[in-house]
mmCIF file of C-alpha atoms in Angstrom:
data_model
loop_
_atom_site.group_PDB
_atom_site.id
_atom_site.type_symbol
_atom_site.label_atom_id
_atom_site.label_comp_id
_atom_site.label_asym_id
_atom_site.label_seq_id
_atom_site.Cartn_x
_atom_site.Cartn_y
_atom_site.Cartn_z
ATOM 1 C CA MET E 1 -112.191 -70.590 9.236
ATOM 2 C CA ILE E 2 -108.720 -71.048 7.774
ATOM 3 C CA ALA E 3 -105.857 -69.285 9.577
ATOM 4 C CA ASP E 4 -104.096 -66.512 7.659
ATOM 5 C CA GLU E 5 -100.742 -68.299 7.788
ATOM 6 C CA GLU E 6 -102.222 -71.442 6.269
ATOM 7 C CA ARG E 7 -104.171 -69.386 3.712
ATOM 8 C CA TRP E 8 -101.000 -67.720 2.443
ATOM 9 C CA ASP E 9 -99.020 -70.959 2.449
ATOM 10 C CA LEU E 10 -101.671 -72.453 0.169
ATOM 11 C CA ILE E 11 -101.728 -69.386 -2.093
ATOM 12 C CA HIS E 12 -97.954 -69.443 -2.561
ATOM 13 C CA GLN E 13 -97.896 -73.202 -3.093
ATOM 14 C CA LYS E 14 -100.473 -72.790 -5.847
ATOM 15 C CA THR E 15 -99.061 -69.733 -7.615
ATOM 16 C CA HIS E 16 -95.273 -69.851 -7.325
ATOM 17 C CA THR E 17 -93.089 -70.889 -10.247
ATOM 18 C CA GLU E 18 -89.371 -71.607 -10.387
ATOM 19 C CA ASN E 19 -88.546 -68.370 -12.164
ATOM 20 C CA THR E 20 -91.185 -65.873 -11.049
ATOM 21 C CA LEU E 21 -90.208 -62.472 -12.401
ATOM 22 C CA HIS E 22 -89.652 -59.410 -10.261
ATOM 23 C CA SER E 23 -92.333 -56.753 -10.602
ATOM 24 C CA LYS E 24 -92.310 -53.675 -12.808
ATOM 25 C CA PHE E 25 -93.021 -51.668 -9.657
ATOM 26 C CA ALA E 26 -89.790 -52.911 -8.038
ATOM 27 C CA GLU E 27 -87.878 -51.968 -11.166
ATOM 28 C CA ASP E 28 -89.383 -48.480 -11.262
ATOM 29 C CA VAL E 29 -88.856 -47.546 -7.609
ATOM 30 C CA GLU E 30 -85.388 -49.119 -7.192
ATOM 31 C CA LYS E 31 -84.011 -46.328 -9.355
ATOM 32 C CA ASN E 32 -84.688 -44.039 -6.380
ATOM 33 C CA PHE E 33 -82.851 -46.182 -3.804
ATOM 34 C CA PRO E 34 -79.471 -44.954 -2.536
ATOM 35 C CA ARG E 35 -76.744 -47.415 -3.506
ATOM 36 C CA SER E 36 -76.095 -50.288 -1.059
ATOM 37 C CA SER E 37 -79.311 -49.647 0.873
ATOM 38 C CA ILE E 38 -80.793 -51.774 3.624
ATOM 39 C CA VAL E 39 -84.251 -52.555 2.238
ATOM 40 C CA LEU E 40 -87.167 -53.731 4.378
ATOM 41 C CA ASP E 41 -89.491 -55.706 2.088
ATOM 42 C CA ILE E 42 -92.881 -55.992 3.809
ATOM 43 C CA GLY E 43 -94.907 -58.996 2.704
ATOM 44 C CA GLY E 44 -92.356 -59.945 0.083
ATOM 45 C CA GLY E 45 -93.601 -63.510 -0.341
ATOM 46 C CA THR E 46 -91.263 -65.830 -2.228
ATOM 47 C CA GLY E 47 -88.716 -63.063 -2.706
ATOM 48 C CA SER E 48 -88.886 -62.157 -6.390
ATOM 49 C CA ASP E 49 -88.580 -58.419 -5.762
ATOM 50 C CA ALA E 50 -86.118 -58.989 -2.905
ATOM 51 C CA LEU E 51 -83.850 -60.920 -5.288
ATOM 52 C CA TYR E 52 -84.000 -58.042 -7.744
ATOM 53 C CA PHE E 53 -82.859 -55.657 -5.001
ATOM 54 C CA LEU E 54 -80.054 -58.036 -4.009
ATOM 55 C CA ARG E 55 -78.840 -58.198 -7.606
ATOM 56 C CA LYS E 56 -78.760 -54.397 -7.594
ATOM 57 C CA GLY E 57 -76.336 -54.409 -4.659
ATOM 58 C CA HIS E 58 -78.696 -53.860 -1.719
ATOM 59 C CA LYS E 59 -79.228 -55.874 1.460
ATOM 60 C CA VAL E 60 -82.772 -57.034 2.254
ATOM 61 C CA VAL E 61 -84.839 -57.848 5.318
ATOM 62 C CA LEU E 62 -87.839 -59.830 4.082
ATOM 63 C CA LEU E 63 -90.957 -60.106 6.264
ATOM 64 C CA ASP E 64 -93.880 -62.385 5.470
ATOM 65 C CA ILE E 65 -96.592 -64.440 7.173
ATOM 66 C CA SER E 66 -95.980 -67.557 5.058
ATOM 67 C CA ALA E 67 -93.348 -70.025 6.242
ATOM 68 C CA PHE E 68 -93.539 -71.718 2.837
ATOM 69 C CA ALA E 69 -92.816 -68.450 1.009
ATOM 70 C CA LEU E 70 -89.925 -67.547 3.304
ATOM 71 C CA LYS E 71 -88.321 -70.967 2.894
ATOM 72 C CA LEU E 72 -88.534 -70.634 -0.876
ATOM 73 C CA ALA E 73 -87.146 -67.082 -0.777
ATOM 74 C CA GLN E 74 -84.216 -68.270 1.328
ATOM 75 C CA SER E 75 -83.481 -71.100 -1.092
ATOM 76 C CA ARG E 76 -83.592 -68.757 -4.084
ATOM 77 C CA ALA E 77 -81.210 -66.305 -2.393
ATOM 78 C CA LYS E 78 -78.724 -69.062 -1.555
ATOM 79 C CA GLU E 79 -78.785 -70.328 -5.134
ATOM 80 C CA GLU E 80 -77.544 -66.889 -6.228
ATOM 81 C CA ASN E 81 -75.019 -66.630 -3.361
ATOM 82 C CA PHE E 82 -76.996 -63.894 -1.599
ATOM 83 C CA GLY E 83 -77.667 -65.899 1.564
ATOM 84 C CA ASP E 84 -75.561 -63.584 3.736
ATOM 85 C CA LYS E 85 -77.221 -60.453 2.367
ATOM 86 C CA MET E 86 -80.843 -61.299 3.188
ATOM 87 C CA VAL E 87 -82.534 -61.756 6.563
ATOM 88 C CA LEU E 88 -85.959 -63.424 6.684
ATOM 89 C CA LYS E 89 -88.480 -63.069 9.489
ATOM 90 C CA LYS E 90 -91.959 -64.536 9.835
ATOM 91 C CA ILE E 91 -94.646 -62.129 11.059
ATOM 92 C CA ASP E 92 -98.414 -61.717 11.091
ATOM 93 C CA PHE E 93 -98.837 -58.016 10.322
ATOM 94 C CA GLY E 94 -102.343 -58.047 11.740
ATOM 95 C CA PHE E 95 -101.235 -58.946 15.262
ATOM 96 C CA GLU E 96 -97.480 -58.469 15.613
ATOM 97 C CA ASP E 97 -95.171 -55.464 15.517
ATOM 98 C CA MET E 98 -92.440 -55.613 12.921
ATOM 99 C CA PRO E 99 -89.281 -57.058 14.556
ATOM 100 C CA ILE E 100 -87.020 -54.278 13.323
ATOM 101 C CA LYS E 101 -85.081 -51.696 15.348
ATOM 102 C CA PRO E 102 -86.181 -48.054 15.026
ATOM 103 C CA ASN E 103 -84.133 -45.877 12.667
ATOM 104 C CA SER E 104 -82.415 -48.892 11.099
ATOM 105 C CA VAL E 105 -83.435 -49.192 7.420
ATOM 106 C CA ASP E 106 -82.839 -46.997 4.385
ATOM 107 C CA ILE E 107 -85.854 -48.177 2.386
ATOM 108 C CA VAL E 108 -89.250 -49.602 3.295
ATOM 109 C CA TYR E 109 -90.844 -51.319 0.324
ATOM 110 C CA SER E 110 -94.224 -52.991 0.010
ATOM 111 C CA ARG E 111 -96.032 -54.081 -3.121
ATOM 112 C CA ILE E 112 -99.779 -54.735 -2.590
ATOM 113 C CA SER E 113 -99.081 -56.655 0.630
ATOM 114 C CA LEU E 114 -100.820 -54.294 3.072
ATOM 115 C CA ASN E 115 -104.302 -54.445 1.519
ATOM 116 C CA TYR E 116 -105.676 -56.683 4.267
ATOM 117 C CA PHE E 117 -106.492 -54.281 7.113
ATOM 118 C CA GLY E 118 -108.951 -51.555 8.003
ATOM 119 C CA ALA E 119 -108.060 -47.876 8.138
ATOM 120 C CA LYS E 120 -107.116 -47.849 11.833
ATOM 121 C CA HIS E 121 -104.593 -50.678 11.571
ATOM 122 C CA THR E 122 -103.226 -49.402 8.265
ATOM 123 C CA THR E 123 -102.576 -46.056 9.963
ATOM 124 C CA LYS E 124 -100.647 -47.883 12.698
ATOM 125 C CA ILE E 125 -98.535 -49.635 10.071
ATOM 126 C CA PHE E 126 -97.714 -46.270 8.456
ATOM 127 C CA ARG E 127 -96.644 -44.958 11.859
ATOM 128 C CA ASP E 128 -94.460 -48.026 12.434
ATOM 129 C CA ILE E 129 -92.827 -47.636 9.023
ATOM 130 C CA LEU E 130 -91.925 -44.043 9.835
ATOM 131 C CA THR E 131 -90.310 -45.215 13.083
ATOM 132 C CA LEU E 132 -88.230 -47.928 11.388
ATOM 133 C CA LEU E 133 -86.754 -45.646 8.729
ATOM 134 C CA LYS E 134 -83.455 -43.878 9.270
ATOM 135 C CA ASN E 135 -83.530 -40.101 8.939
ATOM 136 C CA GLY E 136 -83.505 -39.502 5.209
ATOM 137 C CA GLY E 137 -84.883 -42.994 4.589
ATOM 138 C CA LYS E 138 -87.582 -43.494 1.986
ATOM 139 C CA ALA E 139 -90.787 -45.531 1.771
ATOM 140 C CA PHE E 140 -92.360 -46.874 -1.418
ATOM 141 C CA LEU E 141 -95.694 -48.597 -0.809
ATOM 142 C CA SER E 142 -98.284 -49.733 -3.350
ATOM 143 C CA PHE E 143 -101.923 -50.439 -2.506
ATOM 144 C CA LYS E 144 -104.598 -51.844 -4.769
ATOM 145 C CA SER E 145 -106.978 -49.022 -5.653
ATOM 146 C CA PRO E 146 -110.720 -48.810 -6.348
ATOM 147 C CA ASP E 147 -109.972 -47.734 -9.936
ATOM 148 C CA ASP E 148 -110.351 -51.333 -11.114
ATOM 149 C CA GLU E 149 -114.087 -51.091 -11.771
ATOM 150 C CA SER E 150 -114.635 -54.778 -12.531
ATOM 151 C CA GLU E 151 -112.964 -55.840 -9.290
ATOM 152 C CA MET E 152 -114.930 -53.297 -7.271
ATOM 153 C CA GLU E 153 -118.178 -54.523 -8.818
ATOM 154 C CA TYR E 154 -117.198 -58.082 -7.875
ATOM 155 C CA LEU E 155 -116.402 -57.109 -4.269
ATOM 156 C CA ARG E 156 -119.636 -55.151 -3.875
ATOM 157 C CA ASN E 157 -121.651 -58.115 -5.163
ATOM 158 C CA ILE E 158 -119.830 -60.957 -3.403
ATOM 159 C CA ALA E 159 -118.180 -59.567 -0.266
ATOM 160 C CA SER E 160 -119.518 -57.960 2.901
ATOM 161 C CA VAL E 161 -118.729 -54.331 3.708
ATOM 162 C CA TYR E 162 -116.459 -53.935 6.753
ATOM 163 C CA GLU E 163 -115.977 -50.174 6.454
ATOM 164 C CA GLU E 164 -115.667 -47.696 3.604
ATOM 165 C CA ASN E 165 -113.775 -49.406 0.759
ATOM 166 C CA VAL E 166 -112.864 -52.370 2.966
ATOM 167 C CA PHE E 167 -114.573 -55.699 2.324
ATOM 168 C CA ILE E 168 -114.684 -59.166 3.872
ATOM 169 C CA GLU E 169 -114.344 -61.982 1.359
ATOM 170 C CA ASN E 170 -113.994 -65.592 2.526
ATOM 171 C CA GLY E 171 -113.093 -64.407 6.016
ATOM 172 C CA GLN E 172 -110.345 -62.072 4.806
ATOM 173 C CA LEU E 173 -110.303 -58.268 4.790
ATOM 174 C CA ARG E 174 -109.547 -56.578 1.471
ATOM 175 C CA SER E 175 -108.987 -52.817 1.366
ATOM 176 C CA ARG E 176 -109.286 -50.670 -1.737
ATOM 177 C CA PHE E 177 -108.650 -47.225 -0.273
ATOM 178 C CA THR E 178 -108.981 -44.079 -2.375
ATOM 179 C CA LYS E 179 -106.119 -41.612 -2.648
ATOM 180 C CA GLU E 180 -108.021 -39.283 -0.309
ATOM 181 C CA GLN E 181 -108.442 -41.995 2.333
ATOM 182 C CA ILE E 182 -104.740 -42.832 2.174
ATOM 183 C CA GLU E 183 -103.792 -39.182 2.590
ATOM 184 C CA VAL E 184 -105.903 -38.939 5.752
ATOM 185 C CA MET E 185 -104.231 -42.048 7.185
ATOM 186 C CA LEU E 186 -100.748 -40.727 6.399
ATOM 187 C CA LYS E 187 -101.504 -37.447 8.155
ATOM 188 C CA ASN E 188 -102.932 -39.307 11.151
ATOM 189 C CA ALA E 189 -99.713 -41.354 11.267
ATOM 190 C CA GLY E 190 -97.670 -38.165 11.595
ATOM 191 C CA ILE E 191 -96.355 -38.210 8.020
ATOM 192 C CA GLN E 192 -96.721 -34.664 6.755
ATOM 193 C CA SER E 193 -94.758 -34.710 3.505
ATOM 194 C CA TYR E 194 -95.735 -37.458 1.071
ATOM 195 C CA VAL E 195 -96.874 -38.195 -2.460
ATOM 196 C CA VAL E 196 -99.762 -40.490 -3.408
ATOM 197 C CA ASN E 197 -100.126 -41.182 -7.110
ATOM 198 C CA PRO E 198 -102.210 -43.617 -9.163
ATOM 199 C CA TYR E 199 -100.019 -46.236 -10.839
ATOM 200 C CA LYS E 200 -101.041 -48.776 -13.442
ATOM 201 C CA GLU E 201 -98.576 -51.646 -13.240
ATOM 202 C CA ASP E 202 -98.050 -53.648 -16.416
ATOM 203 C CA LEU E 203 -98.342 -57.360 -15.564
ATOM 204 C CA THR E 204 -97.843 -58.662 -19.087
ATOM 205 C CA GLY E 205 -95.852 -61.881 -18.824
ATOM 206 C CA TYR E 206 -95.765 -61.694 -15.028
ATOM 207 C CA ARG E 207 -98.294 -64.399 -14.172
ATOM 208 C CA LYS E 208 -100.881 -66.135 -16.325
ATOM 209 C CA ASP E 209 -103.614 -65.903 -13.669
ATOM 210 C CA HIS E 210 -103.448 -62.088 -13.519
ATOM 211 C CA LYS E 211 -104.981 -59.341 -15.593
ATOM 212 C CA ASN E 212 -102.491 -57.380 -17.676
ATOM 213 C CA ILE E 213 -102.988 -54.188 -15.666
ATOM 214 C CA LEU E 214 -102.881 -53.767 -11.886
ATOM 215 C CA PHE E 215 -104.547 -50.586 -10.607
ATOM 216 C CA THR E 216 -102.759 -49.183 -7.559
ATOM 217 C CA ASN E 217 -102.088 -46.087 -5.520
ATOM 218 C CA VAL E 218 -98.390 -45.632 -4.766
ATOM 219 C CA ILE E 219 -97.233 -43.856 -1.620
ATOM 220 C CA SER E 220 -93.765 -42.369 -1.343
ATOM 221 C CA PHE E 221 -92.289 -40.318 1.468
ATOM 222 C CA THR E 222 -88.954 -39.472 3.065
ATOM 223 C CA LYS E 223 -88.358 -39.413 6.817
ATOM 224 C CA THR E 224 -87.016 -36.064 7.965
ATOM 225 C CA GLU E 225 -85.795 -35.000 11.393
#
């Protein structure tokens, strides 16, 4: 079975382009960032959204499992003279704690990068995110949802069921949690005040190998004392 690090290196090698656009999701949520924030980008890949945040005047800590993606993200940041405003760290989110000090970031951001774990581990990640945020810090997290009926039909026909709305395909977990499941996990993580909303992200012009609409659930919450 292929290791996750190698799997993601191969995916990024196959799909990256020189001028990959930042996401519509990044554009939408950045409007809610305090100016000059320290942004933790979880699973940010080759750094397209991170670069968008840098251009908006923020500093970024980018975490990813792929050494290839991180190297490319670093190169892209240096090309735009942002090398001193972005820190990159390699991490396997399935086995390692995030190497970030508690109460140290203003924003935790993740776009469909945490869809690879069961409910128990996802709950742990939510708890860790809460710990890493400063008081008053905000989280914006998007998860692929089960509202994409064609994808869910594919997973039910091709993949094995690991637990409710979590599947195993080619040795990799894929979660498609409902809004209600996410709310339970957030409460179990000690996050009492949150919003979970369905969000259809427009992917037109983003990548040729994608559908035009990405069905997600978006989590937002603020850490309070």
